[in-house]
Short mmCIF file of C-alpha atoms in Angstrom, two decimals:
data_model
loop_
_atom_site.label_atom_id
_atom_site.label_comp_id
_atom_site.label_asym_id
_atom_site.label_seq_id
_atom_site.Cartn_x
_atom_site.Cartn_y
_atom_site.Cartn_z
CA ASP A 1017 -23.19 105.51 92.59
CA ILE A 1018 -20.87 106.70 89.87
CA VAL A 1019 -20.95 104.26 86.97
CA MET A 1020 -17.68 103.68 85.13
CA THR A 1021 -17.87 102.45 81.55
CA GLN A 1022 -14.82 101.26 79.68
CA SER A 1023 -14.41 100.74 75.97
CA PRO A 1024 -13.69 98.55 74.23
CA ASP A 1025 -14.38 95.38 76.21
CA SER A 1026 -11.42 93.79 74.49
CA LEU A 1027 -8.79 94.71 71.96
CA ALA A 1028 -6.02 92.95 70.10
CA VAL A 1029 -2.92 94.94 69.25
CA SER A 1030 0.28 93.95 67.48
CA LEU A 1031 3.50 93.91 69.47
CA GLY A 1032 5.07 97.35 69.45
CA GLU A 1033 1.83 99.08 68.50
CA ARG A 1034 -0.26 101.47 70.58
CA ALA A 1035 -3.17 100.31 72.73
CA THR A 1036 -5.77 102.80 73.90
CA ILE A 1037 -8.49 102.18 76.48
CA THR A 1038 -11.13 104.72 77.38
CA CYS A 1039 -13.06 105.12 80.61
CA LYS A 1040 -16.12 107.28 81.02
CA SER A 1041 -17.71 108.18 84.35
CA SER A 1042 -21.40 108.94 84.79
CA GLN A 1043 -20.50 112.14 86.60
CA SER A 1044 -17.40 114.23 86.92
CA VAL A 1045 -14.63 112.91 89.17
CA LEU A 1046 -12.76 116.21 89.08
CA TYR A 1047 -12.67 117.78 92.54
CA SER A 1048 -12.77 121.51 91.96
CA SER A 1049 -11.13 122.52 95.24
CA ASN A 1050 -7.83 120.86 94.36
CA ASN A 1051 -8.25 120.40 90.58
CA LYS A 1052 -7.52 116.68 90.86
CA ASN A 1053 -9.23 113.87 89.02
CA TYR A 1054 -10.06 110.99 91.37
CA LEU A 1055 -9.36 108.25 88.84
CA ALA A 1056 -7.01 105.26 88.97
CA TRP A 1057 -6.00 102.52 86.54
CA TYR A 1058 -5.12 98.93 87.42
CA GLN A 1059 -3.65 95.99 85.53
CA GLN A 1060 -4.72 92.44 86.39
CA LYS A 1061 -3.01 89.35 85.01
CA PRO A 1062 -4.56 85.87 85.28
CA GLY A 1063 -4.47 84.47 88.79
CA GLN A 1064 -3.08 87.68 90.24
CA PRO A 1065 -4.58 90.59 92.18
CA PRO A 1066 -4.88 93.96 90.49
CA LYS A 1067 -1.80 96.13 90.34
CA LEU A 1068 -2.04 99.90 90.60
CA LEU A 1069 -0.60 101.58 87.51
CA ILE A 1070 -1.82 105.16 87.65
CA SER A 1071 -3.52 107.40 90.21
CA TRP A 1072 -4.93 110.90 89.96
CA ALA A 1073 -5.68 110.11 86.29
CA SER A 1074 -2.09 110.61 85.14
CA THR A 1075 0.41 109.90 87.95
CA ARG A 1076 2.33 106.74 87.17
CA GLU A 1077 3.24 104.56 90.15
CA SER A 1078 6.87 103.94 90.94
CA GLY A 1079 8.22 101.07 88.87
CA VAL A 1080 5.52 101.22 86.20
CA PRO A 1081 7.09 101.38 82.73
CA ASP A 1082 6.79 104.74 81.02
CA ARG A 1083 5.00 103.18 78.06
CA PHE A 1084 1.90 103.38 80.28
CA SER A 1085 0.29 106.80 80.47
CA GLY A 1086 -3.02 108.17 81.66
CA SER A 1087 -4.85 111.27 80.53
CA GLY A 1088 -8.23 112.96 80.64
CA SER A 1089 -10.32 115.04 82.99
CA GLY A 1090 -13.85 115.34 84.29
CA THR A 1091 -15.71 112.36 82.86
CA ASP A 1092 -13.46 111.09 80.06
CA PHE A 1093 -10.18 109.30 80.59
CA THR A 1094 -7.69 107.28 78.58
CA LEU A 1095 -5.04 104.70 79.38
CA THR A 1096 -2.44 104.38 76.63
CA ILE A 1097 0.20 101.72 76.22
CA SER A 1098 2.54 103.32 73.71
CA SER A 1099 4.31 100.18 72.51
CA LEU A 1100 2.61 96.95 73.52
CA GLN A 1101 4.81 94.25 75.00
CA ALA A 1102 3.93 90.61 75.62
CA ALA A 1103 4.04 91.31 79.37
CA ASP A 1104 1.17 93.79 78.97
CA VAL A 1105 -1.40 91.11 78.13
CA ALA A 1106 -3.90 91.59 80.94
CA ILE A 1107 -7.25 93.05 81.90
CA TYR A 1108 -7.23 96.76 82.70
CA TYR A 1109 -9.67 98.48 85.06
CA CYS A 1110 -10.38 102.10 85.79
CA GLN A 1111 -11.65 103.10 89.25
CA GLN A 1112 -13.18 106.29 90.58
CA TYR A 1113 -12.51 107.30 94.15
CA TYR A 1114 -14.34 110.65 94.05
CA ASP A 1115 -17.51 109.15 95.50
CA THR A 1116 -16.27 107.38 98.61
CA PRO A 1117 -16.51 105.08 100.39
CA GLY A 1118 -18.33 103.29 97.58
CA VAL A 1119 -15.54 103.37 95.03
CA THR A 1120 -16.52 101.85 91.69
CA PHE A 1121 -14.64 100.14 88.90
CA GLY A 1122 -15.13 99.88 85.19
CA GLN A 1123 -16.06 96.49 83.77
CA GLY A 1124 -12.53 95.88 82.50
CA THR A 1125 -10.83 95.81 79.12
CA ARG A 1126 -8.96 92.72 77.98
CA VAL A 1127 -5.79 93.44 76.01
CA GLU A 1128 -4.37 90.69 73.81
CA ILE A 1129 -1.68 90.33 71.18
CA LYS A 1130 -2.84 90.36 67.57
CA GLU B 463 7.89 95.02 101.76
CA VAL B 464 4.13 95.34 102.16
CA GLN B 465 2.38 91.99 102.51
CA LEU B 466 -1.32 91.27 102.78
CA VAL B 467 -2.28 87.63 103.23
CA GLU B 468 -5.93 86.61 103.20
CA SER B 469 -7.28 83.40 104.67
CA GLY B 470 -10.56 81.85 105.74
CA GLY B 471 -12.21 81.25 102.40
CA GLY B 472 -13.85 78.00 101.42
CA LEU B 473 -17.05 76.25 100.47
CA VAL B 474 -20.13 77.17 102.48
CA GLN B 475 -23.83 76.45 102.07
CA PRO B 476 -26.32 79.21 101.37
CA GLY B 477 -27.28 80.86 104.63
CA GLY B 478 -23.98 79.95 106.22
CA SER B 479 -21.18 82.08 107.65
CA LEU B 480 -17.46 82.59 107.14
CA ARG B 481 -14.87 84.89 108.64
CA LEU B 482 -12.08 86.09 106.41
CA SER B 483 -8.80 87.38 107.78
CA CYS B 484 -6.10 89.53 106.21
CA ALA B 485 -2.73 89.52 107.94
CA ALA B 486 -0.73 92.65 107.23
CA SER B 487 3.00 93.29 107.47
CA GLY B 488 5.64 95.65 106.14
CA PHE B 489 3.83 98.86 107.02
CA ILE B 490 2.22 100.58 109.99
CA PHE B 491 -1.13 98.81 109.84
CA SER B 492 -2.80 101.09 112.37
CA SER B 493 -2.19 104.11 110.13
CA ASN B 494 -4.01 102.82 107.06
CA TRP B 495 -7.63 102.62 106.07
CA MET B 496 -8.41 99.18 104.69
CA HIS B 497 -10.98 97.80 102.25
CA TRP B 498 -12.38 94.51 101.03
CA VAL B 499 -12.97 94.15 97.29
CA ARG B 500 -14.41 91.05 95.64
CA GLN B 501 -14.32 89.56 92.16
CA GLY B 502 -16.89 87.05 91.02
CA PRO B 503 -15.94 84.24 88.63
CA GLU B 504 -14.83 85.79 85.33
CA LYS B 505 -16.22 89.10 86.54
CA GLY B 506 -14.99 92.56 87.47
CA LEU B 507 -14.00 94.19 90.72
CA VAL B 508 -16.64 95.21 93.24
CA TRP B 509 -16.05 97.18 96.42
CA VAL B 510 -17.45 95.47 99.54
CA ALA B 511 -16.51 97.39 102.69
CA ARG B 512 -14.02 99.74 104.30
CA ILE B 513 -12.80 100.56 107.76
CA SER B 514 -10.93 103.55 109.12
CA SER B 515 -7.45 103.25 110.53
CA GLU B 516 -8.68 103.19 114.13
CA GLY B 517 -11.62 100.96 113.33
CA THR B 518 -14.19 103.49 114.46
CA SER B 519 -15.79 104.09 111.07
CA THR B 520 -17.11 101.42 108.72
CA ARG B 521 -19.09 101.49 105.48
CA TYR B 522 -20.58 98.79 103.28
CA ALA B 523 -21.87 98.17 99.80
CA ASP B 524 -25.66 97.95 99.73
CA SER B 525 -25.43 94.33 98.56
CA VAL B 526 -23.77 93.22 101.82
CA LYS B 527 -25.13 95.73 104.34
CA GLY B 528 -26.60 94.00 107.36
CA ARG B 529 -24.93 90.68 106.49
CA PHE B 530 -21.19 91.46 106.48
CA THR B 531 -19.11 93.11 109.19
CA ILE B 532 -15.65 94.54 108.65
CA SER B 533 -13.36 94.90 111.67
CA ARG B 534 -9.69 95.08 112.56
CA ASP B 535 -7.32 94.29 115.36
CA ASN B 536 -4.45 96.77 115.23
CA THR B 537 -2.58 94.86 117.94
CA ARG B 538 -2.51 91.81 115.67
CA ASN B 539 -2.14 93.72 112.38
CA THR B 540 -5.16 91.88 111.05
CA LEU B 541 -8.25 92.86 109.10
CA TYR B 542 -11.44 90.78 109.20
CA LEU B 543 -14.63 90.29 107.25
CA GLN B 544 -17.42 88.42 109.01
CA MET B 545 -19.87 87.17 106.40
CA ASN B 546 -23.29 85.91 107.48
CA SER B 547 -26.39 84.82 105.58
CA LEU B 548 -24.27 84.01 102.57
CA ARG B 549 -25.87 83.79 99.15
CA ALA B 550 -24.80 82.23 95.88
CA GLU B 551 -24.08 85.69 94.50
CA ASP B 552 -21.45 86.22 97.22
CA THR B 553 -19.28 83.63 95.49
CA ALA B 554 -16.06 85.45 94.64
CA VAL B 555 -12.40 85.93 95.35
CA TYR B 556 -12.17 88.37 98.23
CA TYR B 557 -9.20 90.74 98.32
CA CYS B 558 -8.08 92.97 101.13
CA ALA B 559 -6.60 96.20 99.89
CA ARG B 560 -4.63 99.02 101.47
CA VAL B 561 -5.24 102.69 100.89
CA SER B 562 -1.70 103.90 100.45
CA ASP B 563 -2.45 107.61 100.00
CA ASP B 564 -4.49 109.33 102.70
CA SER B 565 -5.88 111.79 100.18
CA GLY B 566 -7.48 109.22 97.90
CA SER B 567 -9.11 105.79 98.16
CA PHE B 568 -7.10 103.98 95.55
CA PHE B 569 -5.33 100.78 96.38
CA GLY B 570 -1.58 100.55 96.20
CA ASP B 571 -1.41 97.08 97.73
CA TRP B 572 -3.62 94.02 97.44
CA GLY B 573 -3.52 90.57 98.93
CA GLN B 574 -3.55 87.48 96.73
CA GLY B 575 -7.20 86.88 97.56
CA THR B 576 -9.20 84.08 99.16
CA LEU B 577 -11.95 82.21 97.33
CA VAL B 578 -15.41 81.98 98.85
CA THR B 579 -17.82 79.57 97.20
CA VAL B 580 -21.45 79.56 98.31
CA SER B 581 -23.18 76.45 97.08
CA SER B 582 -25.28 73.56 98.30
#
């Protein structure tokens, strides 16, 4: 199985400041035949299911604010919230879907307001 | 609007069984691969099982293989998870999730989840 490791486990950021979460996979999730990274990011608020934010490492879902962006390739990926809002307090997960059907998730990163 | 509504969770003793259901609406259910993902108390997300759109292909996490069975009824727009020989470590919120892009197994839609508690 591909192991996904996120860092940090938690971070506290002031309102309006940048939040950066990294996700590292134990093997590359870049599929060479189509040059796509099989990596997604989700946001989960308390008592709610996860919400898909980004797929293919950098493609933002419809309706997701543009302060959320994804980058990276191969084994190293980043989710950036450019200007943290109170509504962004949540746990964020990365997920690889390169190695199916057994998709795997990172352990999660908790984002709080400083 | 896509809706996924899980049911069937509850308290069960170790060794017992439960059948979870996920009622789908707002999309062509028979066209989508479906998955179950679980989340233990204060824990992360763990993939459990998946089924192809026609129901002819299924796969399981090693931790549930031989104990859980995923199935679907495309005439009823419903996904199932039969869970047998339940263990304490199966305690979790179970989510059904829809693969919304045929080219990649990421989940554009999730149900609200149903809680399964395995305890004596």
